[in-house]
Coordinates of C-alpha atoms and ligand atoms in Angstrom, one line a residue:
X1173 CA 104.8 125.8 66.8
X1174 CA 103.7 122.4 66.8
X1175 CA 100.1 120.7 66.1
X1176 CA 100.2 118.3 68.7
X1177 CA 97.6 115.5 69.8
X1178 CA 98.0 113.9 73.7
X1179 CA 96.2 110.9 74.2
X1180 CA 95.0 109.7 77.8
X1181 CA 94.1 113.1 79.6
X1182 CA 95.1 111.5 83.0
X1183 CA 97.9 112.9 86.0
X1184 CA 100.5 112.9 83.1
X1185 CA 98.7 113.2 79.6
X1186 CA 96.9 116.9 81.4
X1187 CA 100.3 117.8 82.5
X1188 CA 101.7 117.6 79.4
X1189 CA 99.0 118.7 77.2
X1190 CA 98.5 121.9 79.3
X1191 CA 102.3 122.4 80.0
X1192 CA 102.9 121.9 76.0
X1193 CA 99.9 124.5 75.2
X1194 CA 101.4 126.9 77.6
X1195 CA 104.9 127.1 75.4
X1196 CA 102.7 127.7 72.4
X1197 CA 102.1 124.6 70.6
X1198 CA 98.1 123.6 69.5
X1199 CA 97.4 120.8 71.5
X1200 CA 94.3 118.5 71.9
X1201 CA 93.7 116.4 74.5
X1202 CA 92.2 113.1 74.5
X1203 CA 90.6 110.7 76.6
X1204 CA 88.0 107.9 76.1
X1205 CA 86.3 108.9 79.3
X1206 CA 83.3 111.6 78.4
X1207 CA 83.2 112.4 82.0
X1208 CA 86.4 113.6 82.0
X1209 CA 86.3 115.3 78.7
X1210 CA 83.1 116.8 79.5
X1211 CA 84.3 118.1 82.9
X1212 CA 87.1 119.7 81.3
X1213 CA 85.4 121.4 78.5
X1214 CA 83.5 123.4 81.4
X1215 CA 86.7 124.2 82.8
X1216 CA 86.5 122.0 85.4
X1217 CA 89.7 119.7 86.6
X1218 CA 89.5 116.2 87.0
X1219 CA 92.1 116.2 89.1
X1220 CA 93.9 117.8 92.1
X1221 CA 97.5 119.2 91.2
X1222 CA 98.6 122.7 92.2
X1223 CA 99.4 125.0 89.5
X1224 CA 97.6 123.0 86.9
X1225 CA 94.0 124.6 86.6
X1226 CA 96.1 128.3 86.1
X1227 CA 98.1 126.6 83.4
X1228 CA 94.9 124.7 81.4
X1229 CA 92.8 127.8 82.0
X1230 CA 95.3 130.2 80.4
X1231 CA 96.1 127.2 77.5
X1232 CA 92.0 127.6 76.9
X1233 CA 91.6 131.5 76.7
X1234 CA 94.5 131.5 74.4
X1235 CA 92.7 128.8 71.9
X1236 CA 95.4 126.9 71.7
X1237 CA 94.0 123.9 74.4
X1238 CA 91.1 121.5 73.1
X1239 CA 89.9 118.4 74.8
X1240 CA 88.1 115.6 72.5
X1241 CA 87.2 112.2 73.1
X1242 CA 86.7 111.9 69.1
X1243 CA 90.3 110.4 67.5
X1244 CA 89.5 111.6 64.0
X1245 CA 89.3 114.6 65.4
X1246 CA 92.9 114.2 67.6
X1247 CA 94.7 112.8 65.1
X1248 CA 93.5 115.0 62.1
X1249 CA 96.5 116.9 61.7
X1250 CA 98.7 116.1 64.6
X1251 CA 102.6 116.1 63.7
X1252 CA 103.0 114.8 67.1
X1253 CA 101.0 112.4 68.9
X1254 CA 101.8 111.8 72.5
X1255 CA 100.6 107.7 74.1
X1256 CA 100.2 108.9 78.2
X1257 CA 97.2 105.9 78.7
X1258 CA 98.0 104.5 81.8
X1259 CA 99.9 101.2 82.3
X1260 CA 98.9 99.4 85.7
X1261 CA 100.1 96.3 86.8
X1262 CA 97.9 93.3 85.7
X1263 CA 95.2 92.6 88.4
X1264 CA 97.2 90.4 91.3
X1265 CA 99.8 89.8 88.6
X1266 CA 103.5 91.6 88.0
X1267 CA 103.4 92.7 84.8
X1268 CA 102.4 96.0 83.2
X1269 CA 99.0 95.8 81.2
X1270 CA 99.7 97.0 77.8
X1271 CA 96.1 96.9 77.0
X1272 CA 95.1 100.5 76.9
X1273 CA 98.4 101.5 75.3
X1274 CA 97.6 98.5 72.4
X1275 CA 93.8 99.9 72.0
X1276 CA 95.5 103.8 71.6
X1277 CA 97.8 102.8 69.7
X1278 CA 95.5 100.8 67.1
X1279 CA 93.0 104.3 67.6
X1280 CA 95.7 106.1 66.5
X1281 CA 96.7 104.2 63.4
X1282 CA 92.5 103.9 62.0
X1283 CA 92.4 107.9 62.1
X1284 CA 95.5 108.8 60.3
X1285 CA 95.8 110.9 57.4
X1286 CA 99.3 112.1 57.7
X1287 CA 103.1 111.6 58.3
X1288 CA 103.8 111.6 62.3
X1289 CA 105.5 111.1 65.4
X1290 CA 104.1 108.6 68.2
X1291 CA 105.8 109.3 71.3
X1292 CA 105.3 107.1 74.3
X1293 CA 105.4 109.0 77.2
X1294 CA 103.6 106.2 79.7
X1295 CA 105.6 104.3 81.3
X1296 CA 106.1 100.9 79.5
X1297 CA 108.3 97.5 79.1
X1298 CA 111.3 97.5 77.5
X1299 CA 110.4 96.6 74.2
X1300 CA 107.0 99.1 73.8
X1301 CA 109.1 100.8 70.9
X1302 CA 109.0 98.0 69.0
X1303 CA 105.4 96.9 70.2
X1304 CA 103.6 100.2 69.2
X1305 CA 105.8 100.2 66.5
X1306 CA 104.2 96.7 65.2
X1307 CA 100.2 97.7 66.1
X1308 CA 100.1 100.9 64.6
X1309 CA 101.8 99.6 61.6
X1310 CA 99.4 96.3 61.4
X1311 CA 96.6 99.0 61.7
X1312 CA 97.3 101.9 59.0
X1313 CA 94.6 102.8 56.1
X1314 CA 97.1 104.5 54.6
X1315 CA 100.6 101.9 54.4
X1316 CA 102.4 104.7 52.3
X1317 CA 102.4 106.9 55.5
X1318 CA 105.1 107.5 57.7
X1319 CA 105.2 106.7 61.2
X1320 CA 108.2 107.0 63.3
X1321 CA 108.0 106.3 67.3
X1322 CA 109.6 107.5 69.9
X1323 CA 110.3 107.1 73.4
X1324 CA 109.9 109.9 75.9
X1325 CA 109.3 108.6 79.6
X1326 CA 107.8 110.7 81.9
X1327 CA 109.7 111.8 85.0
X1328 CA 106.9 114.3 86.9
X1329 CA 105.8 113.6 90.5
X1330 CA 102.6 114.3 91.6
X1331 CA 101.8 117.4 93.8
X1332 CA 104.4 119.6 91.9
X1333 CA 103.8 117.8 88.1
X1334 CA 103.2 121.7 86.3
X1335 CA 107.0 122.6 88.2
X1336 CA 108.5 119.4 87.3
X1337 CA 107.4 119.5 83.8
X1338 CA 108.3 123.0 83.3
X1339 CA 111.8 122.6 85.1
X1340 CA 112.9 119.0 84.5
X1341 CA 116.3 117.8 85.7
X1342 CA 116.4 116.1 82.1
X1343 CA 114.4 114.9 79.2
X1344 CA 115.1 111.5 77.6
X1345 CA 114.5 110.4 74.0
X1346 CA 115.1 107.6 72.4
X1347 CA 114.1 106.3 69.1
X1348 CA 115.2 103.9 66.1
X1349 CA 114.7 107.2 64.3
X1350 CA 116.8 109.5 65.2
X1351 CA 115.9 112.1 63.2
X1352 CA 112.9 111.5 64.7
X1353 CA 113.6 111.5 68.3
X1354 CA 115.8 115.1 67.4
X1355 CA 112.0 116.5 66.1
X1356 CA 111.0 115.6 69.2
X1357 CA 113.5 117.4 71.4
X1358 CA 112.9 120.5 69.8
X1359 CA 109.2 120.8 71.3
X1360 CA 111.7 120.7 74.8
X1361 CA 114.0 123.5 73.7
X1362 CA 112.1 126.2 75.3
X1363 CA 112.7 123.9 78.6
X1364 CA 116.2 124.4 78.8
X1365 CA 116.9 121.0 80.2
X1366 CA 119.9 118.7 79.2
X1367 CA 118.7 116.3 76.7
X1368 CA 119.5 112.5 76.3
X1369 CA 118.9 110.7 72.7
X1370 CA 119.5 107.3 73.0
X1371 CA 118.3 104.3 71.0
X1372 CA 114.4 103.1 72.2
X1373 CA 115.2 100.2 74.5
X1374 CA 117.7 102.5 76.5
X1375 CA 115.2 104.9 77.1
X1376 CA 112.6 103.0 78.2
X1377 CA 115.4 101.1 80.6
X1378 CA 116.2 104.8 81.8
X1379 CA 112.3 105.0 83.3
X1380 CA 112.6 102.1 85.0
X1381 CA 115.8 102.2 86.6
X1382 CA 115.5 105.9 88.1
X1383 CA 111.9 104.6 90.0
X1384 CA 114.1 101.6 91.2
X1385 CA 116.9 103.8 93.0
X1386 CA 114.6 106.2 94.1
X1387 CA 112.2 102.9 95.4
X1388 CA 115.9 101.6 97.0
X1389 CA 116.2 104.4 98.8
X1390 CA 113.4 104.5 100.3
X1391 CA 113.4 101.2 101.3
X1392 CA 116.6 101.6 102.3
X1393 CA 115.9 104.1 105.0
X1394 CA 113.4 102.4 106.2
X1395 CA 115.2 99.2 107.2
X1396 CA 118.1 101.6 108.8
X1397 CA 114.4 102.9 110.8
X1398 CA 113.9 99.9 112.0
X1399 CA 117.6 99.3 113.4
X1400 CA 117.5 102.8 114.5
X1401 CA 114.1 102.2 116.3
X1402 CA 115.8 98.9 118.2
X1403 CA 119.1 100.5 119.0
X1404 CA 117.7 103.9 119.8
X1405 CA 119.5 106.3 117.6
X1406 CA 117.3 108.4 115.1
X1407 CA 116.9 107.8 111.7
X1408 CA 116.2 111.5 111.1
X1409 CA 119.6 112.7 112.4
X1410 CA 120.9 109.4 110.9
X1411 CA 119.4 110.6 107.1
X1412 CA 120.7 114.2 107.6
X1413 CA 124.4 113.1 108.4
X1414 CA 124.4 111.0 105.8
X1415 CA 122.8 113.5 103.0
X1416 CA 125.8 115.9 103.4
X1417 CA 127.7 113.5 101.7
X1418 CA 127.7 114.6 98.3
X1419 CA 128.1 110.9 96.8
X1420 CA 124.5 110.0 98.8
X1421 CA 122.7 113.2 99.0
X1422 CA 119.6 114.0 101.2
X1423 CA 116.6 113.1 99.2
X1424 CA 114.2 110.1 98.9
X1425 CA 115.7 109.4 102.8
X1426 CA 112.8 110.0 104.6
X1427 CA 111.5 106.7 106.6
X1428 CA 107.8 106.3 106.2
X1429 CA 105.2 103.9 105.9
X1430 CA 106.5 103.0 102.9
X1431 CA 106.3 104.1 99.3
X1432 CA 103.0 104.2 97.3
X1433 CA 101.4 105.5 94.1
X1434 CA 100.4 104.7 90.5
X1435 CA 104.2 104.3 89.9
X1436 CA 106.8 102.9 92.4
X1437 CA 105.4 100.1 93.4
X1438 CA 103.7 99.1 90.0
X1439 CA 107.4 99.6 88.1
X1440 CA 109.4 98.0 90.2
X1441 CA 106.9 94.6 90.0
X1442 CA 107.3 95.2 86.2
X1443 CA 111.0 95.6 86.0
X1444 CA 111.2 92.4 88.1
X1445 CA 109.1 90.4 86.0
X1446 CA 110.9 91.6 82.8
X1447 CA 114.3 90.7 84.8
X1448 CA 112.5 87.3 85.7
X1449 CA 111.6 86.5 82.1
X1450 CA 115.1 87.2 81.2
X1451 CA 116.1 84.5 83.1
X1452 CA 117.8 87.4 86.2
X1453 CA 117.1 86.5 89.5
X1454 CA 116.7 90.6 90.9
X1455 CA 116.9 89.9 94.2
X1456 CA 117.5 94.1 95.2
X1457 CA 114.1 94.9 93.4
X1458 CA 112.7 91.9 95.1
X1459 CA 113.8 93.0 98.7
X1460 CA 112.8 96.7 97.9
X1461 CA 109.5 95.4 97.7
X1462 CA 109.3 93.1 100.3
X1463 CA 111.0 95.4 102.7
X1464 CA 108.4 97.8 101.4
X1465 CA 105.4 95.8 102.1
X1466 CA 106.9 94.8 105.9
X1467 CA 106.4 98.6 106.2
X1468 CA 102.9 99.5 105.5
X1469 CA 102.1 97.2 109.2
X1470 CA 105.1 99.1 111.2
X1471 CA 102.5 102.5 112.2
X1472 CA 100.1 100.2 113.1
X1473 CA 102.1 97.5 114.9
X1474 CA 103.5 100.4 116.8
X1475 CA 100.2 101.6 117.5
X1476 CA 99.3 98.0 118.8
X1477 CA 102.4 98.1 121.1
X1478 CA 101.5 101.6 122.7
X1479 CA 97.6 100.6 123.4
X1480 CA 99.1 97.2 125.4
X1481 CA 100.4 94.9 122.7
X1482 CA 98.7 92.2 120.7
X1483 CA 94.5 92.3 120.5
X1484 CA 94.6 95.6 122.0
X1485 CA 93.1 97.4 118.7
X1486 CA 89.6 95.4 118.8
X1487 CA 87.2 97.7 119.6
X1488 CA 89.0 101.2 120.1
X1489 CA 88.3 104.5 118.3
X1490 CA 91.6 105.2 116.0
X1491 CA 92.2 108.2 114.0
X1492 CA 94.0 108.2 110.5
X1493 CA 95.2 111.6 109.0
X1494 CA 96.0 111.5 105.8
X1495 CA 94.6 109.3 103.0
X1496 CA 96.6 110.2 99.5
X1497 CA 99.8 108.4 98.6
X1498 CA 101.5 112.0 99.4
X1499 CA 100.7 115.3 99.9
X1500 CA 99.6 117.8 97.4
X1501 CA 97.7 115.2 95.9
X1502 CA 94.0 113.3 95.9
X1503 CA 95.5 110.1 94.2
X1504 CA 95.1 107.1 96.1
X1505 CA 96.8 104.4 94.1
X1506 CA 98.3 101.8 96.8
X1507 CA 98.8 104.4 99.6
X1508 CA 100.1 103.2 102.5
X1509 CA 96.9 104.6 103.9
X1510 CA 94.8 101.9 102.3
X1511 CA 97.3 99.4 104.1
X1512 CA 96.7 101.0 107.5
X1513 CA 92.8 101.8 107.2
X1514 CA 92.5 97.7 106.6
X1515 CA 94.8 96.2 109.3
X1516 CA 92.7 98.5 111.5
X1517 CA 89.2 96.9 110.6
X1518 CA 91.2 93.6 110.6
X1519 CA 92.3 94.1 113.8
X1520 CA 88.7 95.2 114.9
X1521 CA 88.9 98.7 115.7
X1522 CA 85.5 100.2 116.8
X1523 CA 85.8 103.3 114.3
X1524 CA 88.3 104.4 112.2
X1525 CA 87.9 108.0 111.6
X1526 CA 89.5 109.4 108.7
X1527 CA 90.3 113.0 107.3
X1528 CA 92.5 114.0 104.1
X1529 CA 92.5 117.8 103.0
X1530 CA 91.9 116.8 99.4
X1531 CA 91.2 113.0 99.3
X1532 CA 87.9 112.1 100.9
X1533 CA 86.0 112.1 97.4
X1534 CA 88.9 110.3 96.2
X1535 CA 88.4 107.2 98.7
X1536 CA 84.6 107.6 98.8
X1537 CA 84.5 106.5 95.4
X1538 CA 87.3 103.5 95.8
X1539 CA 86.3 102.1 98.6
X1540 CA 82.7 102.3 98.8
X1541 CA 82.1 99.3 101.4
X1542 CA 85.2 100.8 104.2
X1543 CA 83.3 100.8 107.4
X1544 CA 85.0 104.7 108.1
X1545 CA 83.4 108.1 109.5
X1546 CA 84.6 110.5 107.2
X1547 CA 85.8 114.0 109.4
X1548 CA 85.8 117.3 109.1
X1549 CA 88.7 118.2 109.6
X1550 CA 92.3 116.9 111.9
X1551 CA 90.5 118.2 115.1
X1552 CA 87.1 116.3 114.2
X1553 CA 89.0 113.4 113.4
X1554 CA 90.9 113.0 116.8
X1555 CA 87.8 113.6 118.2
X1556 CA 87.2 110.5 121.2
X1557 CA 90.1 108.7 119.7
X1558 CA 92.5 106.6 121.2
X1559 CA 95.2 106.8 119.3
X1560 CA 96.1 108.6 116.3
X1561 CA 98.1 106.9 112.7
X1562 CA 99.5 109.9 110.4
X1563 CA 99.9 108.8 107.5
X1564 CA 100.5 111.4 104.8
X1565 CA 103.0 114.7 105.1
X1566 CA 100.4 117.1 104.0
X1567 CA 101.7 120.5 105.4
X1568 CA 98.5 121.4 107.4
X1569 CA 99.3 118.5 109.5
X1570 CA 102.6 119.8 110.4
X1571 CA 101.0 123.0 111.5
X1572 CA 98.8 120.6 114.0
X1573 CA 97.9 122.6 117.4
X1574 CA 99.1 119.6 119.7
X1575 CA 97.4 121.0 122.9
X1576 CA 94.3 121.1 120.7
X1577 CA 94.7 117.3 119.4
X1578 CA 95.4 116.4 122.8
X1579 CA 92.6 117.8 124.3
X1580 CA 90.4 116.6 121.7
X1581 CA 91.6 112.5 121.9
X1582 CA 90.2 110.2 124.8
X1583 CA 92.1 110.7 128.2
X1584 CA 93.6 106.8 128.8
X1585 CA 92.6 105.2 131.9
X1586 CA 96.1 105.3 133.3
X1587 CA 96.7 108.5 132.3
X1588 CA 99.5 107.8 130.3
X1589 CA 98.1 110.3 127.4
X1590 CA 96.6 109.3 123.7
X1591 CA 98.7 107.3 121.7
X1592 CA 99.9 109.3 118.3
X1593 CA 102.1 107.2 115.5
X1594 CA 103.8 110.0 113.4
X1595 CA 104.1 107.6 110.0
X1596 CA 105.7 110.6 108.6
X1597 CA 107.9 112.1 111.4
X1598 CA 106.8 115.4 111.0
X1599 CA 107.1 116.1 115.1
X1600 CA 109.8 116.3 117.7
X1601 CA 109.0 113.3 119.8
X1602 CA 110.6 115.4 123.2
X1603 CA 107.6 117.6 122.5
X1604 CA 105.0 115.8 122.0
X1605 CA 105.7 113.6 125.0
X1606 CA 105.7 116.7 126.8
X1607 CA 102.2 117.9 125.2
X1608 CA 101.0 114.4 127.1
X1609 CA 101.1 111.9 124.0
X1610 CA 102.6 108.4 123.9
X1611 CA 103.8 109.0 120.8
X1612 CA 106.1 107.4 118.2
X1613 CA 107.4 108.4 114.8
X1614 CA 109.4 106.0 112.4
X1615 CA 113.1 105.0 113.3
X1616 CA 113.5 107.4 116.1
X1617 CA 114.8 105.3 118.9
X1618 CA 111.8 104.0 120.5
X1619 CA 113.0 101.1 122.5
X1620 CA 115.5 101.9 125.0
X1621 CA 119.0 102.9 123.6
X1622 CA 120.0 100.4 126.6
X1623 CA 119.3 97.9 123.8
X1624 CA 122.4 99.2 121.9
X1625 CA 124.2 99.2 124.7
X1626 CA 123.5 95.5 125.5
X1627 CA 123.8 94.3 121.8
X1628 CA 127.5 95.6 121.7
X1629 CA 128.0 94.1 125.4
X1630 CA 126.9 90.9 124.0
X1631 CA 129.1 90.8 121.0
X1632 CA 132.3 92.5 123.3
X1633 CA 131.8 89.9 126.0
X1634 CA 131.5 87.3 123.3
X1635 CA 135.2 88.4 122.3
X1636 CA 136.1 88.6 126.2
X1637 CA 136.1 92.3 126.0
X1638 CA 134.7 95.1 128.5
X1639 CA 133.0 97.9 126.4
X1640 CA 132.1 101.8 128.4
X1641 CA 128.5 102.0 128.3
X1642 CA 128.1 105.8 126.5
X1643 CA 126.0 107.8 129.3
X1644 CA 124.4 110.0 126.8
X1645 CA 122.9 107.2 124.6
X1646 CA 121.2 105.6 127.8
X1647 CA 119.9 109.1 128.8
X1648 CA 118.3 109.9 125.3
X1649 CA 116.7 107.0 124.8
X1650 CA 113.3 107.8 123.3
X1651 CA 111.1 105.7 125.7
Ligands
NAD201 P1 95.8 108.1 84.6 O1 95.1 106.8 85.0 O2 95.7 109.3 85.5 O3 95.4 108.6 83.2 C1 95.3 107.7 82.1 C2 94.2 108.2 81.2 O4 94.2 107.5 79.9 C3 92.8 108.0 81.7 O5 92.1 109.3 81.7 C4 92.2 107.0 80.8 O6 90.8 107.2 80.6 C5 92.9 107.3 79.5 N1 92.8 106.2 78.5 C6 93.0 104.9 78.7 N2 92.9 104.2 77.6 C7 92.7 105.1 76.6 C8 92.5 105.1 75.2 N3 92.5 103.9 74.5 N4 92.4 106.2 74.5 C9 92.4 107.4 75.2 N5 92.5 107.5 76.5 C10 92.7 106.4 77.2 O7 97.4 107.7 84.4 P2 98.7 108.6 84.7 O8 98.9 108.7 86.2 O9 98.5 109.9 84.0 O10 99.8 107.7 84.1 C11 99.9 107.6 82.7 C12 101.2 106.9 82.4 O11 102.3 107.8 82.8 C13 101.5 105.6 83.1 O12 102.2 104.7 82.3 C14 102.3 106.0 84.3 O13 103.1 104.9 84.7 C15 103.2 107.1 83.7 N6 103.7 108.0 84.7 C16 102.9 108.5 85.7 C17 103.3 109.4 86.6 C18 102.4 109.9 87.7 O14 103.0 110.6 88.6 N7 101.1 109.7 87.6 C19 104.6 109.9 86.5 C20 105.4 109.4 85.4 C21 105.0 108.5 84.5

């Protein structure tokens, strides 16, 4: 078993620390924040991820889990030492800030007494071999030690990290070393995952390009939303025809509000700007992101439309559910939520009411200055609203009582119900119209499929042709 130091005890360094402990390796965890460390050595977690306090708890009563904030005390006699700092994207800017990674790595190399591994397990530029390669060398007491590094990109998502980790679909190395990077895949065996050793730069490129197909395909989906939404078919059926087909497959084709997180967005801007710098023009990553930022307005543009069109936000009571990025976790790193809550004030909503099973402490602490009431729960949230914006797919949500919700909301003055935006289209629209709700998902058809039918009479006319308007179209149409 391995002597193993993990430093940056964030989303992924905790993960893997714990994960690591749990298949019976001595593992420290590090982190410059005291809070943190402190927290943890109560037994307290800084974070919200299901599965994970069972899995450090267990690591702790077995002795072989530590958490320091002290790098002589990390490094002492690590074999392996894991970078999982985090790398945002430089304030306003596009690329990834390698600051924290640079000060870890330098850390590392001042309290080194023996041969080791480095493996970078943040996400980082192509070329963060090299770079960590360079620091820690530039920083060593002792030149006659040896340092190999490694790549070893991280592949978990948030709200089932402990499951991904433990089951991954594969685990990449790659290394200049490659005796090195084979040391390193050992610590995986007990994983039973295929294993890819590749040379460092490969590696890194592997990271980026998986977060920029799945990003694609979410983007994707949500441009076929809108289409769907002005010809009046249903991107939901539209997604699950399409999955069957083996060469597509189902997942990551789920129209939203758009994708958020402390990764998507933040790697695609970087793999851009490395593309850019290269002299690429990458003009796929650049309309993933732009169709992607076009998407965090559609819930409430559609919102706008249902209440009476432009200006017709200012001064009503609007209901958010959902705050984190997704569900099963309290991160808020650009969720569409943020997005939504903000184009709301900006549009001068009376009150915005919020609610998020897990994420209030979470936005309490970002966003200090929002002008929100924080609810109790879904049903304290609707409470005298107009309309309702859902915004994350936590499953509590989809186990709303709608006759509840509805009776909750404020009755419209025409009696044409409360307006609710399903960002995540979690209802049946049929239903909830009959509940009483003027209510919209994403891509389900909402203007009338009469639409389609008078786009392709345009274009057949145009060629001189008479085209059979389909009966069954015009009679589903979602409005
Ligand atoms: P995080 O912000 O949750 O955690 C990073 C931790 O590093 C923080 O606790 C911070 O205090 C600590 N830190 C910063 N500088 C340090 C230093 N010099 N010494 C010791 N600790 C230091 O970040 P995260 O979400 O865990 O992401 C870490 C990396 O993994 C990023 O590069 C990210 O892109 C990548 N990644 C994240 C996910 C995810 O779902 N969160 C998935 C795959 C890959």
């Amino acid at each position: 078993m391995a002597k193993i130091c993990v430093v940056g005890t964030g989303y992924v360094g905790l993960v893997t620390g714990a994960c690591l402990a749990d298949l019976g390796n001595d593992v420290t965890c590090l982190d410059i924040d005291e809070q943190k460390i402190a927290l943890l050595r109560r037994g307290d977690l800084p974070i919200y991820e299901p599965g994970l306090e069972h899995v450090v708890r267990r690591a702790v009563l077995a002795g072989r889990l530590q958490f320091t904030t002290d790098y002589a005390e990390g490094c002492r006699d690590a074999e392996f030492i894991f970078i999982a700092v985090n790398t945002p994207s430089i304030d306003g800017g596009t690329q990834a800030d390698m600051r924290y990674v640079e000060k870890a790595a330098r850390s590392i190399a001042e309290h080194l007494y023996r041969d080791v591994i480095i493996i970078n397990k943040s996400t980082m530029p192509v070329g963060s071999g090299d770079y960590v390669t360079r620091v820690v060398r530039e920083h060593l007491r002792d030149t006659s030690l040896r340092v190999a590094v490694v790549s070893n990109p991280e592949f978990l998502r948030e709200g089932s990290a402990v499951q991904d980790f433990l089951q991954p679909d594969r685990i990449v190395l790659g290394s200049a070393d490659r005796a090195a990077a084979e040391r390193a895949a050992q610590l995986y065996i007990p994983l039973r995952a295929p294993i890819v050793i590749t040379d460092v730069y490969t590696s890194e490129m592997i990271k980026y390009a998986s977060n920029a197909f799945l990003a694609t395909k979410i983007s994707f989906i949500n441009e076929m939303a809108r289409i769907c939404d002005r010809l009046g078919a249903d991107v939901k059926e539209v997604a699950a025809g399409m999955g069957y087909d083996k060469r597509i497959g189902r997942a990551f084709l789920d129209a939203g509000p758009g994708f958020g997180g402390s990764c998507f967005p933040k790697d695609i801007r970087a793999l851009t700007h490395m593309a850019d710098n290269s002299g690429l023009h990458p003009q796929l990553l650049e309309a993933v992101m732009a169709i992607n930022k076009d998407q965090r307005r559609v819930p409430v543009e559609k919102l706008e439309a249902e209440l009476g069109g432009a200006g017709a936000i200012a001064g009503k009571t609007i209901a958010v559910l959902g705050l984190a990025f997704k569900d099963n976790t309290d991160d808020m790193r650009e969720s569409p939520a943020i997005d939504v809550i903000n184009l709301l004030l900006e549009k001068g909503a009376r009150e915005v009411r919020v609610y998020d099973p897990v994420a209030m402490d979470t936005a309490k602490r970002l966003y200090p200055d929002w002008r929100v009431t924080y609810c109790a729960d879904e049903y304290d949230c609707a409470k005298g609203a107009d309309g309702l914006v859902l915004v994350t797919e936590w499953k509590q949500f989809r186990n709303l009582n709608p006759k509840r919700l509805h009776g909750v909301m404020k009755p419209s003055r025409t009696g044409a119900g409360p307006v609710f935006i399903d960002g995540r289209n979690l209802f049946d629209p049929a239903e909830m119209r009959l509940f009483g709700f003027r209510y919209q998902g994403i891509g389900r058809g909402s203007r009338s499929a009469a639409l389609a039918a008078d786009v392709l009479l345009g274009a057949a006319e145009a060629e001189g042709e008479a085209v059979p308007v389909d009966g069954h179209a015009a009679s589903e149409g979602e409005e």
